[in-house]
mmCIF file of C-alpha atoms in Angstrom:
data_model
loop_
_atom_site.group_PDB
_atom_site.id
_atom_site.type_symbol
_atom_site.label_atom_id
_atom_site.label_comp_id
_atom_site.label_asym_id
_atom_site.label_seq_id
_atom_site.Cartn_x
_atom_site.Cartn_y
_atom_site.Cartn_z
ATOM 1 C CA MET A 1 -13.736 36.295 70.194
ATOM 2 C CA ARG A 2 -14.460 35.444 66.441
ATOM 3 C CA ARG A 3 -12.491 33.101 65.194
ATOM 4 C CA PRO A 4 -11.118 34.641 61.007
ATOM 5 C CA LEU A 5 -12.634 33.181 58.436
ATOM 6 C CA THR A 6 -9.026 31.371 57.630
ATOM 7 C CA ASP A 7 -9.119 29.942 60.445
ATOM 8 C CA TRP A 8 -9.562 26.092 59.634
ATOM 9 C CA SER A 9 -7.028 24.327 61.474
ATOM 10 C CA ARG A 10 -10.118 22.320 63.111
ATOM 11 C CA LEU A 11 -10.754 20.542 59.922
ATOM 12 C CA GLU A 12 -8.815 17.891 58.305
ATOM 13 C CA PRO A 13 -8.196 18.452 55.146
ATOM 14 C CA ALA A 14 -12.431 16.605 54.336
ATOM 15 C CA VAL A 15 -10.878 15.177 50.492
ATOM 16 C CA PRO A 16 -7.553 13.296 50.664
ATOM 17 C CA LEU A 17 -7.148 11.998 47.386
ATOM 18 C CA LEU A 18 -3.372 13.352 46.603
ATOM 19 C CA THR A 19 -2.316 9.572 47.142
ATOM 20 C CA PRO A 20 -4.460 8.585 44.400
ATOM 21 C CA VAL A 21 -3.565 11.041 41.634
ATOM 22 C CA ILE A 22 -0.374 10.286 41.922
ATOM 23 C CA LEU A 23 -0.880 5.937 41.997
ATOM 24 C CA LEU A 24 -3.225 6.674 38.443
ATOM 25 C CA VAL A 25 -0.497 8.038 37.676
ATOM 26 C CA ALA A 26 1.941 6.352 38.103
ATOM 27 C CA MET A 27 -0.848 3.305 37.133
ATOM 28 C CA HIS A 28 -0.257 5.035 33.540
ATOM 29 C CA TRP A 29 3.842 4.304 32.824
ATOM 30 C CA SER A 30 3.974 1.167 34.598
ATOM 31 C CA ALA A 31 1.445 0.255 32.581
ATOM 32 C CA GLN A 32 2.594 1.475 29.490
ATOM 33 C CA PHE A 33 5.816 0.064 30.754
ATOM 34 C CA LEU A 34 4.617 -3.651 30.685
ATOM 35 C CA ALA A 35 2.664 -3.506 27.674
ATOM 36 C CA ARG A 36 6.202 -2.235 26.165
ATOM 37 C CA GLN A 37 8.130 -5.085 27.812
ATOM 38 C CA SER A 38 5.389 -8.250 26.709
ATOM 39 C CA ASN A 39 6.143 -6.181 23.370
ATOM 40 C CA ARG A 40 9.403 -7.240 23.552
ATOM 41 C CA LEU A 41 9.913 -10.874 24.337
ATOM 42 C CA PHE A 42 6.343 -12.206 23.004
ATOM 43 C CA GLY A 43 6.144 -10.047 19.737
ATOM 44 C CA ARG A 44 3.035 -7.969 19.334
ATOM 45 C CA ARG A 45 0.793 -10.181 17.531
ATOM 46 C CA LEU A 46 1.621 -13.400 19.934
ATOM 47 C CA HIS A 47 1.286 -10.748 22.536
ATOM 48 C CA LEU A 48 -2.295 -9.839 21.565
ATOM 49 C CA TYR A 49 -3.807 -12.800 21.933
ATOM 50 C CA LEU A 50 -2.197 -13.882 24.689
ATOM 51 C CA PHE A 51 -3.098 -10.708 26.973
ATOM 52 C CA GLY A 52 -4.778 -8.261 24.712
ATOM 53 C CA LEU A 53 -7.985 -9.536 24.676
ATOM 54 C CA LEU A 54 -9.061 -9.678 28.387
ATOM 55 C CA GLY A 55 -7.637 -6.295 28.595
ATOM 56 C CA THR A 56 -8.892 -4.805 26.574
ATOM 57 C CA ILE A 57 -12.571 -6.117 27.582
ATOM 58 C CA VAL A 58 -11.520 -5.052 30.486
ATOM 59 C CA HIS A 59 -10.373 -1.578 29.670
ATOM 60 C CA GLU A 60 -14.032 -0.800 27.605
ATOM 61 C CA GLY A 61 -15.785 -2.498 29.813
ATOM 62 C CA SER A 62 -15.082 0.454 31.981
ATOM 63 C CA HIS A 63 -15.521 2.966 30.372
ATOM 64 C CA VAL A 64 -19.284 1.333 29.093
ATOM 65 C CA ILE A 65 -19.810 1.428 33.119
ATOM 66 C CA ALA A 66 -19.314 4.953 33.716
ATOM 67 C CA CYS A 67 -20.828 5.787 30.232
ATOM 68 C CA VAL A 68 -24.131 4.333 31.427
ATOM 69 C CA LEU A 69 -23.449 6.090 34.929
ATOM 70 C CA PHE A 70 -22.829 9.514 34.343
ATOM 71 C CA ARG A 71 -26.383 8.980 31.215
ATOM 72 C CA HIS A 72 -24.337 8.660 28.137
ATOM 73 C CA ARG A 73 -25.509 7.237 24.957
ATOM 74 C CA VAL A 74 -23.448 4.292 23.594
ATOM 75 C CA HIS A 75 -23.503 4.590 20.037
ATOM 76 C CA HIS A 76 -21.139 1.245 19.535
ATOM 77 C CA VAL A 77 -18.307 -1.304 21.144
ATOM 78 C CA LYS A 78 -15.697 -2.332 19.874
ATOM 79 C CA TRP A 79 -14.716 -5.252 22.787
ATOM 80 C CA PHE A 80 -11.428 -6.657 20.435
ATOM 81 C CA ASP A 81 -9.503 -6.405 17.082
ATOM 82 C CA ALA A 82 -6.068 -7.731 17.050
ATOM 83 C CA GLN A 83 -6.287 -6.215 12.994
ATOM 84 C CA ALA A 84 -6.869 -2.781 13.299
ATOM 85 C CA THR A 85 -4.747 -1.002 11.334
ATOM 86 C CA ASP A 86 -5.067 2.609 13.300
ATOM 87 C CA GLY A 87 -3.319 0.300 17.050
ATOM 88 C CA ALA A 88 -7.211 0.805 18.728
ATOM 89 C CA LEU A 89 -7.916 -2.924 20.360
ATOM 90 C CA GLY A 90 -10.869 -1.446 21.200
ATOM 91 C CA SER A 91 -13.294 2.167 20.858
ATOM 92 C CA VAL A 92 -16.752 3.406 22.846
ATOM 93 C CA GLU A 93 -18.973 6.008 20.733
ATOM 94 C CA HIS A 94 -20.335 7.064 22.802
ATOM 95 C CA SER A 95 -21.761 11.185 23.242
ATOM 96 C CA TYR A 96 -23.535 13.184 25.573
ATOM 97 C CA ASP A 97 -24.933 16.769 26.260
ATOM 98 C CA PRO A 98 -23.208 19.552 26.266
ATOM 99 C CA THR A 99 -25.612 21.666 28.613
ATOM 100 C CA SER A 100 -25.479 19.002 31.319
ATOM 101 C CA GLY A 101 -22.774 20.035 34.141
ATOM 102 C CA TYR A 102 -23.150 16.128 35.569
ATOM 103 C CA GLN A 103 -22.416 14.407 31.801
ATOM 104 C CA ARG A 104 -19.281 17.051 31.648
ATOM 105 C CA VAL A 105 -17.555 15.835 34.323
ATOM 106 C CA GLY A 106 -18.700 12.199 33.494
ATOM 107 C CA THR A 107 -16.315 12.710 30.864
ATOM 108 C CA VAL A 108 -14.052 12.521 32.905
ATOM 109 C CA VAL A 109 -14.505 9.826 35.290
ATOM 110 C CA ILE A 110 -15.047 8.205 31.366
ATOM 111 C CA GLY A 111 -11.541 8.883 30.252
ATOM 112 C CA ILE A 112 -9.859 7.807 33.982
ATOM 113 C CA ALA A 113 -12.283 5.163 34.340
ATOM 114 C CA PRO A 114 -9.775 2.011 32.846
ATOM 115 C CA LEU A 115 -7.098 2.424 35.436
ATOM 116 C CA VAL A 116 -10.232 2.347 38.263
ATOM 117 C CA VAL A 117 -11.706 -0.251 37.403
ATOM 118 C CA GLY A 118 -8.700 -2.140 36.557
ATOM 119 C CA ALA A 119 -6.531 -1.805 39.291
ATOM 120 C CA VAL A 120 -10.078 -2.688 41.047
ATOM 121 C CA VAL A 121 -9.977 -6.058 39.333
ATOM 122 C CA ILE A 122 -6.540 -6.583 40.230
ATOM 123 C CA LEU A 123 -7.288 -6.362 43.855
ATOM 124 C CA VAL A 124 -10.111 -8.929 43.837
ATOM 125 C CA SER A 125 -8.587 -10.938 41.932
ATOM 126 C CA ALA A 126 -5.770 -11.111 44.654
ATOM 127 C CA GLN A 127 -8.656 -11.353 47.686
ATOM 128 C CA GLN A 128 -10.500 -14.061 45.179
ATOM 129 C CA LEU A 129 -7.278 -16.271 43.928
ATOM 130 C CA LEU A 130 -4.800 -15.548 47.252
ATOM 131 C CA GLY A 131 -6.891 -14.325 49.873
ATOM 132 C CA LEU A 132 -5.743 -10.905 50.389
ATOM 133 C CA THR A 133 -7.446 -9.420 53.149
ATOM 134 C CA PRO A 134 -8.286 -5.830 53.765
ATOM 135 C CA GLU A 135 -6.284 -6.265 56.332
ATOM 136 C CA ALA A 136 -3.523 -7.897 54.491
ATOM 137 C CA ALA A 137 -3.565 -5.582 52.301
ATOM 138 C CA TRP A 138 -2.503 -2.666 53.845
ATOM 139 C CA CYS A 139 0.237 -5.234 54.932
ATOM 140 C CA VAL A 140 1.048 -5.129 50.732
ATOM 141 C CA SER A 141 1.187 -1.205 51.121
ATOM 142 C CA THR A 142 3.140 -0.948 53.276
ATOM 143 C CA TRP A 143 5.765 -3.593 51.738
ATOM 144 C CA SER A 144 5.800 -5.361 55.232
ATOM 145 C CA VAL A 145 5.455 -8.905 53.764
ATOM 146 C CA SER A 146 6.003 -10.930 56.965
ATOM 147 C CA ALA A 147 1.694 -10.772 57.134
ATOM 148 C CA TRP A 148 1.823 -11.495 54.037
ATOM 149 C CA PRO A 149 -1.029 -14.105 53.862
ATOM 150 C CA PHE A 150 -0.319 -15.800 50.608
ATOM 151 C CA ASP A 151 2.222 -18.953 51.779
ATOM 152 C CA ASP A 152 -0.940 -21.144 51.031
ATOM 153 C CA ALA A 153 -1.863 -20.304 48.055
ATOM 154 C CA PRO A 154 -1.747 -22.879 45.090
ATOM 155 C CA LEU A 155 0.051 -22.494 42.308
ATOM 156 C CA TRP A 156 -3.002 -22.871 40.219
ATOM 157 C CA ARG A 157 -4.047 -19.202 41.445
ATOM 158 C CA TRP A 158 -0.685 -17.725 41.623
ATOM 159 C CA THR A 159 -0.364 -18.452 37.640
ATOM 160 C CA LEU A 160 -4.765 -17.392 36.925
ATOM 161 C CA PHE A 161 -3.478 -14.285 39.355
ATOM 162 C CA ALA A 162 -0.469 -13.560 37.121
ATOM 163 C CA TYR A 163 -2.248 -13.770 34.539
ATOM 164 C CA VAL A 164 -5.014 -11.588 34.599
ATOM 165 C CA SER A 165 -2.513 -8.926 36.180
ATOM 166 C CA ILE A 166 -0.456 -9.282 33.315
ATOM 167 C CA SER A 167 -3.867 -9.297 30.878
ATOM 168 C CA VAL A 168 -5.412 -6.293 32.637
ATOM 169 C CA GLY A 169 -2.723 -4.870 34.607
ATOM 170 C CA GLY A 170 -1.076 -4.132 30.609
ATOM 171 C CA SER A 171 -4.257 -2.309 29.951
ATOM 172 C CA MET A 172 -4.578 -0.350 31.978
ATOM 173 C CA HIS A 173 -3.313 2.718 30.486
ATOM 174 C CA LEU A 174 -5.096 5.910 28.935
ATOM 175 C CA SER A 175 -4.753 6.825 24.705
ATOM 176 C CA ALA A 176 -5.423 10.327 23.238
ATOM 177 C CA SER A 177 -8.691 9.149 22.508
ATOM 178 C CA ASP A 178 -9.233 8.367 26.434
ATOM 179 C CA VAL A 179 -8.853 11.773 27.406
ATOM 180 C CA ARG A 180 -9.288 13.463 24.661
ATOM 181 C CA GLY A 181 -12.663 16.260 25.336
ATOM 182 C CA THR A 182 -12.644 15.934 28.661
ATOM 183 C CA TRP A 183 -11.445 19.456 29.383
ATOM 184 C CA ARG A 184 -15.174 20.788 29.651
ATOM 185 C CA GLY A 185 -15.456 17.666 31.943
ATOM 186 C CA VAL A 186 -11.996 19.666 33.568
ATOM 187 C CA VAL A 187 -13.556 22.403 33.922
ATOM 188 C CA THR A 188 -16.440 22.023 34.940
ATOM 189 C CA LEU A 189 -15.335 19.710 38.159
ATOM 190 C CA ALA A 190 -12.829 22.634 39.069
ATOM 191 C CA ILE A 191 -15.900 24.982 39.107
ATOM 192 C CA TRP A 192 -18.076 23.032 41.074
ATOM 193 C CA SER A 193 -15.239 21.910 43.678
ATOM 194 C CA ALA A 194 -13.837 25.996 43.904
ATOM 195 C CA ALA A 195 -17.879 26.316 44.667
ATOM 196 C CA THR A 196 -17.830 23.619 47.600
ATOM 197 C CA VAL A 197 -15.213 25.155 48.938
ATOM 198 C CA LEU A 198 -16.482 28.444 48.866
ATOM 199 C CA ALA A 199 -19.914 28.145 49.614
ATOM 200 C CA THR A 200 -18.918 26.386 52.987
ATOM 201 C CA ALA A 201 -16.433 29.033 53.966
ATOM 202 C CA LEU A 202 -18.822 31.775 53.950
ATOM 203 C CA LEU A 203 -21.448 28.911 55.598
ATOM 204 C CA TRP A 204 -18.804 28.990 58.662
ATOM 205 C CA TRP A 205 -18.328 32.501 58.346
ATOM 206 C CA ALA A 206 -22.659 33.169 58.360
ATOM 207 C CA LEU A 207 -22.647 30.701 61.561
ATOM 208 C CA GLN A 208 -20.129 32.227 63.553
ATOM 209 C CA GLN A 209 -22.002 35.869 63.355
ATOM 210 C CA VAL A 210 -25.578 34.018 63.870
ATOM 211 C CA VAL A 211 -25.354 31.344 65.698
ATOM 212 C CA PRO A 212 -21.592 31.040 66.615
ATOM 213 C CA ALA A 213 -22.235 27.497 68.001
ATOM 214 C CA ALA A 214 -24.084 26.448 65.111
ATOM 215 C CA TRP A 215 -21.191 24.906 63.471
ATOM 216 C CA ASP A 216 -19.234 23.152 65.496
ATOM 217 C CA SER A 217 -22.490 21.414 66.683
ATOM 218 C CA ASP A 218 -24.689 20.964 63.297
ATOM 219 C CA VAL A 219 -22.661 21.348 60.891
ATOM 220 C CA VAL A 220 -19.015 20.079 61.772
ATOM 221 C CA PRO A 221 -19.970 16.440 62.346
ATOM 222 C CA TYR A 222 -21.959 16.110 58.828
ATOM 223 C CA LEU A 223 -18.392 17.367 57.202
ATOM 224 C CA ILE A 224 -16.578 14.604 59.411
ATOM 225 C CA ASN A 225 -18.589 12.062 58.707
ATOM 226 C CA ALA A 226 -18.514 12.959 55.387
ATOM 227 C CA ARG A 227 -14.150 13.050 55.031
ATOM 228 C CA HIS A 228 -14.313 10.118 56.788
ATOM 229 C CA LEU A 229 -16.422 8.430 53.944
ATOM 230 C CA ILE A 230 -14.561 10.094 51.648
ATOM 231 C CA THR A 231 -10.967 8.745 53.354
ATOM 232 C CA ARG A 232 -12.687 4.939 53.209
ATOM 233 C CA ILE A 233 -12.550 5.285 49.836
ATOM 234 C CA SER A 234 -9.740 7.000 49.063
ATOM 235 C CA GLU A 235 -7.429 4.766 50.888
ATOM 236 C CA SER A 236 -8.942 1.619 49.007
ATOM 237 C CA LEU A 237 -8.493 2.818 45.780
ATOM 238 C CA SER A 238 -5.157 3.520 46.917
ATOM 239 C CA ILE A 239 -4.403 0.489 47.944
ATOM 240 C CA ALA A 240 -5.430 -1.373 44.807
ATOM 241 C CA MET A 241 -3.670 1.578 42.519
ATOM 242 C CA LEU A 242 -1.030 0.544 43.996
ATOM 243 C CA LEU A 243 -0.989 -3.290 44.084
ATOM 244 C CA ALA A 244 -1.849 -2.394 40.660
ATOM 245 C CA VAL A 245 1.446 -0.528 40.227
ATOM 246 C CA ALA A 246 3.790 -3.070 41.938
ATOM 247 C CA ILE A 247 2.303 -5.586 40.162
ATOM 248 C CA ASN A 248 2.767 -4.549 36.538
ATOM 249 C CA THR A 249 6.455 -2.982 37.441
ATOM 250 C CA LEU A 250 7.353 -6.521 38.431
ATOM 251 C CA SER A 251 5.945 -8.620 36.031
ATOM 252 C CA ALA A 252 7.239 -5.930 33.401
ATOM 253 C CA LEU A 253 10.956 -6.783 34.480
ATOM 254 C CA LEU A 254 10.317 -9.819 34.975
ATOM 255 C CA LEU A 255 9.857 -9.838 31.116
ATOM 256 C CA MET A 256 12.815 -8.025 30.747
ATOM 257 C CA LEU A 257 14.832 -11.072 32.028
ATOM 258 C CA PRO A 258 14.610 -13.253 28.692
ATOM 259 C CA VAL A 259 15.104 -10.115 26.732
ATOM 260 C CA LEU A 260 18.677 -9.423 28.537
ATOM 261 C CA MET A 261 19.796 -12.844 29.029
ATOM 262 C CA ARG A 262 19.667 -13.501 25.310
ATOM 263 C CA PRO A 263 22.778 -14.024 22.864
ATOM 264 C CA ALA A 264 24.023 -10.579 21.183
ATOM 265 C CA ARG A 265 23.758 -11.494 17.841
ATOM 266 C CA VAL A 266 26.946 -10.851 15.580
ATOM 267 C CA ARG A 267 27.014 -8.937 12.838
#
């Protein structure tokens, strides 16, 4: 008895990206929240010189790395300019071949690169400074504080980690220029994704008609391995981004306290 074309019950979703997408949005908003509270407490100029330099370099550096990976031509990089009149502390001027689908998809990755790279920087900082292990990272992601390995970290490591987190975390939001011009990449990526799903469905149907056992014995194992690989990458990014969201939010709340505790001005 032949199985219907739409029977995908034996295969779990191959690309479990819903959690990272949600966390990308949460990272953007939490970083904006942190930047606003830091500006409010320290003032814009002091905030920029205290925390803006490192965060902006990581932000723009992530754009440059993505440009190189997707073969965009980088024309000019402004790493940090606290005196910028247009409010852009840094920028990357690049161009690409619009006829190349790969480079069009690159516009999407280049746009969101600060979120991903910033999360990875915070995760690596936690590993190197606080001794966070992959197993303990899951405890962080599930809020199981009893297994956190941070008790032995000296104060200077916590201080340095807090500085990196606030500096990098406060710059992990997307500006209008980050998302401007990415629509072609979004359309191309959507078409590629739809084509991949359609091709897989057609391959499954063809094999069921010609060689019924080939799908289960030859194709499914490769799909399962690909799913496991994508799942591991997705889980690692999710841990990094969840840690970044938690640090951004906690830091912003802590920065709010001195402002809230200031005595009200008498008019």
